[in-house]
Short mmCIF file of C-alpha atoms and ligand atoms in Angstrom, two decimals:
data_model
loop_
_atom_site.label_atom_id
_atom_site.label_comp_id
_atom_site.label_asym_id
_atom_site.label_seq_id
_atom_site.Cartn_x
_atom_site.Cartn_y
_atom_site.Cartn_z
CA UNK K 1 -1.39 -6.41 2.67
CA UNK K 2 1.13 -4.50 0.61
CA UNK K 3 3.89 -6.37 -1.16
CA UNK K 4 6.59 -4.30 0.59
CA UNK K 5 5.40 -5.63 3.97
CA UNK K 6 5.20 -9.21 2.72
CA UNK K 7 8.72 -9.01 1.31
CA UNK K 8 9.96 -7.23 4.42
CA UNK K 9 8.56 -10.00 6.64
CA UNK K 10 10.25 -12.73 4.58
CA UNK K 11 13.59 -10.91 4.46
CA UNK K 12 13.45 -10.16 8.18
CA UNK K 13 12.79 -13.85 8.89
CA UNK K 14 15.82 -14.70 6.74
CA UNK K 15 17.99 -12.32 8.78
CA UNK K 16 16.66 -13.72 12.07
CA UNK K 17 17.57 -17.27 11.07
CA UNK K 18 21.03 -16.20 9.96
CA UNK K 19 21.52 -14.50 13.32
CA UNK K 20 20.23 -17.53 15.25
CA UNK K 21 22.69 -19.68 13.31
CA UNK K 22 25.50 -17.29 14.07
CA UNK K 23 24.67 -17.51 17.78
CA UNK K 24 24.92 -21.28 17.53
CA UNK K 25 21.30 -21.97 18.55
CA UNK K 26 20.84 -24.05 15.41
CA UNK K 27 23.41 -25.41 12.97
CA UNK K 28 24.77 -22.91 10.49
CA UNK K 29 23.81 -25.15 7.61
CA UNK K 30 20.19 -25.22 8.76
CA UNK K 31 20.20 -21.46 9.34
CA UNK K 32 21.54 -20.77 5.84
CA UNK K 33 19.04 -23.18 4.27
CA UNK K 34 16.02 -21.69 6.07
CA UNK K 35 17.21 -18.14 5.31
CA UNK K 36 17.58 -19.00 1.63
CA UNK K 37 13.99 -20.33 1.59
CA UNK K 38 12.70 -17.09 3.12
CA UNK K 39 14.69 -14.99 0.63
CA UNK K 40 13.26 -17.02 -2.25
CA UNK K 41 9.75 -16.70 -0.83
CA UNK K 42 10.11 -12.91 -0.61
CA UNK K 43 11.34 -12.71 -4.19
CA UNK K 44 8.59 -15.07 -5.32
CA UNK K 45 5.97 -12.86 -3.68
CA UNK K 46 7.27 -9.88 -5.67
CA UNK K 47 7.44 -11.89 -8.88
CA UNK K 48 3.79 -12.92 -8.42
CA UNK K 49 2.79 -9.27 -7.95
CA UNK K 50 4.49 -8.03 -11.12
CA UNK K 51 3.69 -11.10 -13.24
CA UNK K 52 0.47 -10.21 -15.04
CA UNK K 53 -0.99 -13.72 -15.07
CA UNK K 54 -2.09 -15.70 -12.03
CA UNK K 55 -4.35 -15.36 -9.02
CA UNK K 56 -1.85 -15.31 -6.14
CA UNK K 57 -3.36 -12.12 -4.71
CA UNK K 58 -6.94 -12.50 -5.90
CA UNK K 59 -8.89 -13.21 -9.06
CA UNK K 60 -7.36 -11.58 -12.12
CA UNK K 61 -9.03 -11.74 -15.53
CA UNK K 62 -6.41 -12.86 -18.05
CA UNK K 63 -8.73 -14.43 -20.60
CA UNK K 64 -12.29 -13.66 -21.62
CA UNK K 65 -13.51 -16.85 -19.91
CA UNK K 66 -12.28 -15.42 -16.59
CA UNK K 67 -14.72 -12.50 -16.71
CA UNK K 68 -17.25 -12.38 -13.91
CA UNK K 69 -20.55 -14.00 -14.85
CA UNK K 70 -23.60 -12.16 -16.17
CA UNK K 71 -21.75 -8.91 -16.49
CA UNK K 72 -21.97 -8.31 -12.76
CA UNK K 73 -18.89 -7.71 -10.67
CA UNK K 74 -19.15 -9.65 -7.44
CA UNK K 75 -19.43 -7.87 -4.13
CA UNK K 76 -16.12 -7.22 -2.39
CA UNK K 77 -14.82 -9.95 -0.14
CA UNK K 78 -12.28 -9.58 2.66
CA UNK K 79 -9.72 -11.79 0.95
CA UNK K 80 -9.68 -9.79 -2.24
CA UNK K 81 -11.70 -9.73 -5.44
CA UNK K 82 -13.65 -12.95 -5.79
CA UNK K 83 -15.67 -13.15 -8.94
CA UNK K 84 -18.56 -15.34 -9.86
CA UNK K 85 -17.80 -18.64 -11.56
CA UNK K 86 -16.47 -18.50 -15.12
CA UNK K 87 -19.10 -18.13 -17.77
CA UNK K 88 -20.76 -21.50 -18.27
CA UNK K 89 -19.87 -23.07 -21.56
CA UNK K 90 -17.97 -20.03 -22.75
CA UNK K 91 -14.75 -21.96 -23.30
CA UNK K 92 -16.43 -24.89 -24.97
CA UNK K 93 -18.91 -23.21 -27.23
CA UNK K 94 -18.16 -22.48 -30.83
CA UNK K 95 -19.07 -18.88 -31.54
CA UNK K 96 -19.76 -17.05 -34.74
CA UNK K 97 -16.97 -15.67 -36.87
CA UNK K 98 -16.70 -11.92 -36.90
CA UNK K 99 -18.32 -10.97 -40.15
CA UNK K 100 -18.17 -7.32 -39.21
CA UNK K 101 -21.75 -7.26 -38.02
CA UNK K 102 -22.58 -7.80 -34.40
CA UNK K 103 -25.14 -10.52 -33.98
CA UNK K 104 -24.42 -12.26 -37.29
CA UNK K 105 -25.50 -15.90 -37.65
CA UNK K 106 -23.42 -18.45 -35.75
CA UNK K 107 -20.95 -20.47 -37.78
CA UNK K 108 -18.34 -22.67 -36.07
CA UNK K 109 -15.12 -20.73 -35.72
CA UNK K 110 -11.97 -20.07 -33.76
CA UNK K 111 -13.63 -18.29 -30.86
CA UNK K 112 -13.53 -14.84 -29.29
CA UNK K 113 -10.65 -12.43 -28.85
CA UNK K 114 -10.45 -8.97 -27.30
CA UNK K 115 -8.16 -6.16 -28.38
CA UNK K 116 -7.50 -3.82 -25.45
CA UNK K 117 -5.73 -0.47 -25.48
CA UNK K 118 -4.04 1.24 -22.54
CA UNK K 119 -2.84 4.74 -21.69
CA UNK K 120 -5.18 6.80 -23.87
CA UNK K 121 -6.95 8.90 -24.85
CA UNK K 122 -4.04 10.25 -26.81
CA UNK K 123 -4.52 12.23 -30.01
CA UNK K 124 -3.97 11.75 -32.86
CA UNK K 125 -3.51 7.99 -32.37
CA UNK K 126 -6.73 7.29 -30.47
CA UNK K 127 -8.66 9.07 -33.25
CA UNK K 128 -6.87 7.05 -35.91
CA UNK K 129 -7.43 3.82 -34.05
CA UNK K 130 -11.14 4.59 -33.69
CA UNK K 131 -11.22 5.27 -37.44
CA UNK K 132 -9.71 1.85 -38.16
CA UNK K 133 -12.09 0.07 -35.77
CA UNK K 134 -15.06 1.90 -37.26
CA UNK K 135 -14.05 1.12 -40.81
CA UNK K 136 -13.64 -2.56 -39.94
CA UNK K 137 -16.72 -2.62 -37.68
CA UNK K 138 -14.76 -4.12 -34.79
CA UNK K 139 -15.22 -3.37 -31.11
CA UNK K 140 -12.40 -3.05 -28.58
CA UNK K 141 -11.78 -2.05 -24.97
CA UNK K 142 -10.00 1.11 -23.86
CA UNK K 143 -8.40 1.34 -20.42
CA UNK K 144 -8.15 5.08 -19.97
CA UNK K 145 -5.95 7.34 -17.93
CA UNK K 146 -8.71 9.53 -16.49
CA UNK K 147 -6.45 12.54 -16.19
CA UNK K 148 -6.03 12.44 -19.97
CA UNK K 149 -9.72 11.68 -20.45
CA UNK K 150 -10.42 15.03 -18.80
CA UNK K 151 -8.35 16.71 -21.51
CA UNK K 152 -9.95 14.79 -24.38
CA UNK K 153 -13.51 13.94 -23.32
CA UNK K 154 -14.65 13.98 -26.96
CA UNK K 155 -12.47 10.91 -27.65
CA UNK K 156 -13.98 9.04 -24.71
CA UNK K 157 -17.50 9.88 -25.87
CA UNK K 158 -16.66 8.83 -29.40
CA UNK K 159 -15.27 5.46 -28.22
CA UNK K 160 -18.42 4.84 -26.19
CA UNK K 161 -20.76 5.98 -28.98
CA UNK K 162 -19.05 3.63 -31.41
CA UNK K 163 -19.66 0.62 -29.21
CA UNK K 164 -16.34 0.19 -27.42
CA UNK K 165 -15.94 -0.64 -23.76
CA UNK K 166 -14.46 2.11 -21.61
CA UNK K 167 -12.49 0.82 -18.64
CA UNK K 168 -10.28 2.53 -16.09
CA UNK K 169 -6.48 2.35 -16.11
CA UNK K 170 -5.91 4.96 -13.39
CA UNK K 171 -6.62 8.58 -12.66
CA UNK K 172 -2.88 9.19 -12.87
CA UNK K 173 -0.60 6.45 -14.21
CA UNK K 174 1.18 5.15 -11.12
CA UNK K 175 2.74 1.89 -9.93
CA UNK K 176 0.05 0.86 -7.46
CA UNK K 177 2.47 -1.37 -5.53
CA UNK K 178 4.19 1.81 -4.36
CA UNK K 179 1.05 3.70 -3.31
CA UNK K 180 -0.33 3.88 0.21
CA UNK K 181 -3.86 2.59 0.88
CA UNK K 182 -5.16 6.14 0.79
CA UNK K 183 -3.38 6.99 -2.47
CA UNK K 184 -4.78 3.87 -4.12
CA UNK K 185 -8.29 4.64 -2.90
CA UNK K 186 -8.11 8.24 -4.13
CA UNK K 187 -6.57 7.37 -7.49
CA UNK K 188 -9.27 4.82 -8.31
CA UNK K 189 -12.17 6.83 -6.89
CA UNK K 190 -11.09 9.93 -8.80
CA UNK K 191 -10.59 7.93 -11.99
CA UNK K 192 -14.05 6.40 -11.68
CA UNK K 193 -15.62 9.78 -11.00
CA UNK K 194 -14.00 11.38 -14.05
CA UNK K 195 -15.04 8.57 -16.41
CA UNK K 196 -18.54 8.50 -14.94
CA UNK K 197 -18.77 12.25 -15.49
CA UNK K 198 -17.88 11.86 -19.18
CA UNK K 199 -19.70 8.64 -20.05
CA UNK K 200 -22.57 8.63 -17.55
CA UNK K 201 -21.55 5.06 -16.63
CA UNK K 202 -19.50 3.67 -13.77
CA UNK K 203 -16.48 1.81 -15.15
CA UNK K 204 -16.47 -1.82 -13.99
CA UNK K 205 -13.22 -3.00 -15.53
CA UNK K 206 -9.83 -1.91 -14.25
CA UNK K 207 -6.39 -2.62 -15.63
CA UNK K 208 -3.77 -1.81 -13.00
CA UNK K 209 -0.85 0.22 -14.40
CA UNK K 210 1.80 -2.29 -15.57
CA UNK K 211 -0.58 -5.07 -14.47
CA UNK K 212 0.99 -4.97 -10.99
CA UNK K 213 -1.15 -6.02 -8.01
CA UNK K 214 -0.82 -7.37 -4.49
CA UNK K 215 -3.40 -8.14 -1.75
CA UNK K 216 -3.83 -4.47 -0.98
CA UNK K 217 -4.37 -3.50 -4.64
CA UNK K 218 -6.87 -6.32 -5.17
CA UNK K 219 -8.79 -5.43 -2.02
CA UNK K 220 -9.09 -1.81 -3.12
CA UNK K 221 -10.29 -2.87 -6.56
CA UNK K 222 -12.94 -5.12 -4.97
CA UNK K 223 -14.01 -2.36 -2.60
CA UNK K 224 -14.60 -0.12 -5.62
CA UNK K 225 -16.41 -2.86 -7.58
CA UNK K 226 -13.75 -3.07 -10.25
CA UNK K 227 -12.89 -6.33 -11.99
CA UNK K 228 -9.10 -6.53 -12.44
CA UNK K 229 -8.38 -7.26 -16.10
CA UNK K 230 -4.87 -8.04 -17.28
CA UNK K 231 -4.07 -9.90 -20.49
CA UNK K 232 -2.85 -13.12 -22.07
CA UNK K 233 -1.04 -11.67 -25.11
CA UNK K 234 1.52 -8.89 -24.82
CA UNK K 235 3.30 -7.96 -28.06
CA UNK K 236 5.22 -5.17 -26.28
CA UNK K 237 4.12 -2.59 -28.83
CA UNK K 238 5.58 0.27 -26.76
CA UNK K 239 9.17 -0.81 -27.40
CA UNK K 240 9.50 0.86 -30.82
CA UNK K 241 8.88 -2.27 -32.91
CA UNK K 242 7.14 -2.00 -36.29
CA UNK K 243 3.63 -2.98 -37.32
CA UNK K 244 4.73 -6.31 -38.80
CA UNK K 245 6.45 -7.30 -35.55
CA UNK K 246 3.39 -6.34 -33.48
CA UNK K 247 1.15 -8.18 -35.92
CA UNK K 248 3.33 -11.32 -35.91
CA UNK K 249 3.57 -11.49 -32.13
CA UNK K 250 -0.21 -11.27 -31.70
CA UNK K 251 -0.97 -13.77 -34.45
CA UNK K 252 1.48 -16.26 -32.90
CA UNK K 253 -0.48 -16.19 -29.62
CA UNK K 254 -4.01 -15.97 -31.03
CA UNK K 255 -6.44 -18.33 -29.29
CA UNK K 256 -10.00 -18.46 -28.05
CA UNK K 257 -10.45 -16.11 -25.10
CA UNK K 258 -7.19 -14.21 -25.66
CA UNK K 259 -7.02 -10.67 -24.29
CA UNK K 260 -4.42 -8.65 -26.20
CA UNK K 261 -2.62 -5.74 -24.55
CA UNK K 262 -1.87 -2.87 -26.94
CA UNK K 263 -1.34 0.86 -26.40
CA UNK K 264 -3.04 3.82 -28.05
CA UNK K 265 -1.42 6.17 -25.56
CA UNK K 266 1.80 7.10 -23.82
CA UNK K 267 2.87 9.21 -20.90
CA UNK K 268 2.29 12.93 -21.62
CA UNK K 269 6.01 13.35 -20.90
CA UNK K 270 7.28 10.97 -23.59
CA UNK K 271 4.75 11.35 -26.38
CA UNK K 272 5.77 8.29 -28.36
CA UNK K 273 4.12 7.55 -31.69
CA UNK K 274 1.51 4.79 -31.64
CA UNK K 275 1.18 4.66 -35.41
CA UNK K 276 2.73 1.17 -35.60
CA UNK K 277 0.02 -0.11 -33.26
CA UNK K 278 -2.74 1.58 -35.27
CA UNK K 279 -1.37 0.07 -38.50
CA UNK K 280 -0.94 -3.36 -36.89
CA UNK K 281 -4.54 -3.34 -35.66
CA UNK K 282 -5.83 -2.91 -39.23
CA UNK K 283 -3.84 -5.98 -40.30
CA UNK K 284 -4.79 -7.95 -37.18
CA UNK K 285 -8.52 -7.47 -37.53
CA UNK K 286 -8.49 -8.87 -41.07
CA UNK K 287 -6.21 -11.82 -40.27
CA UNK K 288 -7.92 -12.76 -37.01
CA UNK K 289 -11.28 -12.75 -38.77
CA UNK K 290 -9.89 -14.93 -41.53
CA UNK K 291 -8.95 -17.40 -38.81
CA UNK K 292 -12.54 -17.27 -37.53
CA UNK K 293 -12.05 -15.11 -34.44
CA UNK K 294 -14.88 -12.87 -33.34
CA UNK K 295 -13.37 -9.60 -32.06
CA UNK K 296 -15.32 -8.29 -29.10
CA UNK K 297 -15.22 -5.64 -26.42
CA UNK K 298 -15.40 -6.94 -22.84
CA UNK K 299 -19.01 -5.77 -22.46
CA UNK K 300 -19.95 -7.33 -25.77
CA UNK K 301 -18.47 -10.68 -24.72
CA UNK K 302 -20.42 -10.61 -21.47
CA UNK K 303 -23.61 -9.69 -23.32
CA UNK K 304 -23.17 -12.55 -25.81
CA UNK K 305 -22.44 -15.05 -23.04
CA UNK K 306 -25.11 -13.90 -20.65
ZN1 ZN W 401 -0.33 1.84 -18.71
#
């Protein structure tokens, strides 16, 4: 069910109780109290939809340990996306530090972290970011706007060839809470088709634009076999802050399983620079490794923990 209907139902119930109180069927105090509860419930339902963390509307991956088991996205269920149990032992085990070489010997360390990038591909910043990741031999995850991927397929192919995970952000960047069922279905299906056409692989990870989701959004994602992946660390790199600020905010929240939301792209209408993010990533990779974190793409994490 769409969030607008849920909120509408709660607000309508609030109005009904106020009216019943006004007619004197119940005490005014009771009517006001019940109405206030319904108003709060409606607002809470919206807050849960726009808050990136939490499973109010279905299973959302916020940390690496939340990823569906064995790299397989569970079959759709009527109540929304239900994934397999969290990876056994993934939270408890002590993985290898990221020495820059995948598959290096295991030494006790801080754990795994994933850098994820939204809104690309977006030259020249996606190219520069790929250069940094290549130089540092680190893998990341890109949630692409498929419409832009059509314009820059070479960047998508490069990301894939260099070992990064390619996920879907949307065909066109839209607030999915505002889309009809049909619009959601078409946006995701078209996005999947475009990425499949470029990479030869069906994307299995989806980051909803802005991280917003309700029952309807989650059901559509499940129907299209997409795991909904949000984040646990959000340095707000799109707000014009510098590389040191981005770096500091991520380091302050670094922990095993953290999924970091960064941006290598922007709307084609605004064309903001993402240089601060690119520069911050170079600093982050070094510092996170010094702290013992193994930087992985989502696919890589699932491979390691299979
Ligand atoms: Zn976005």
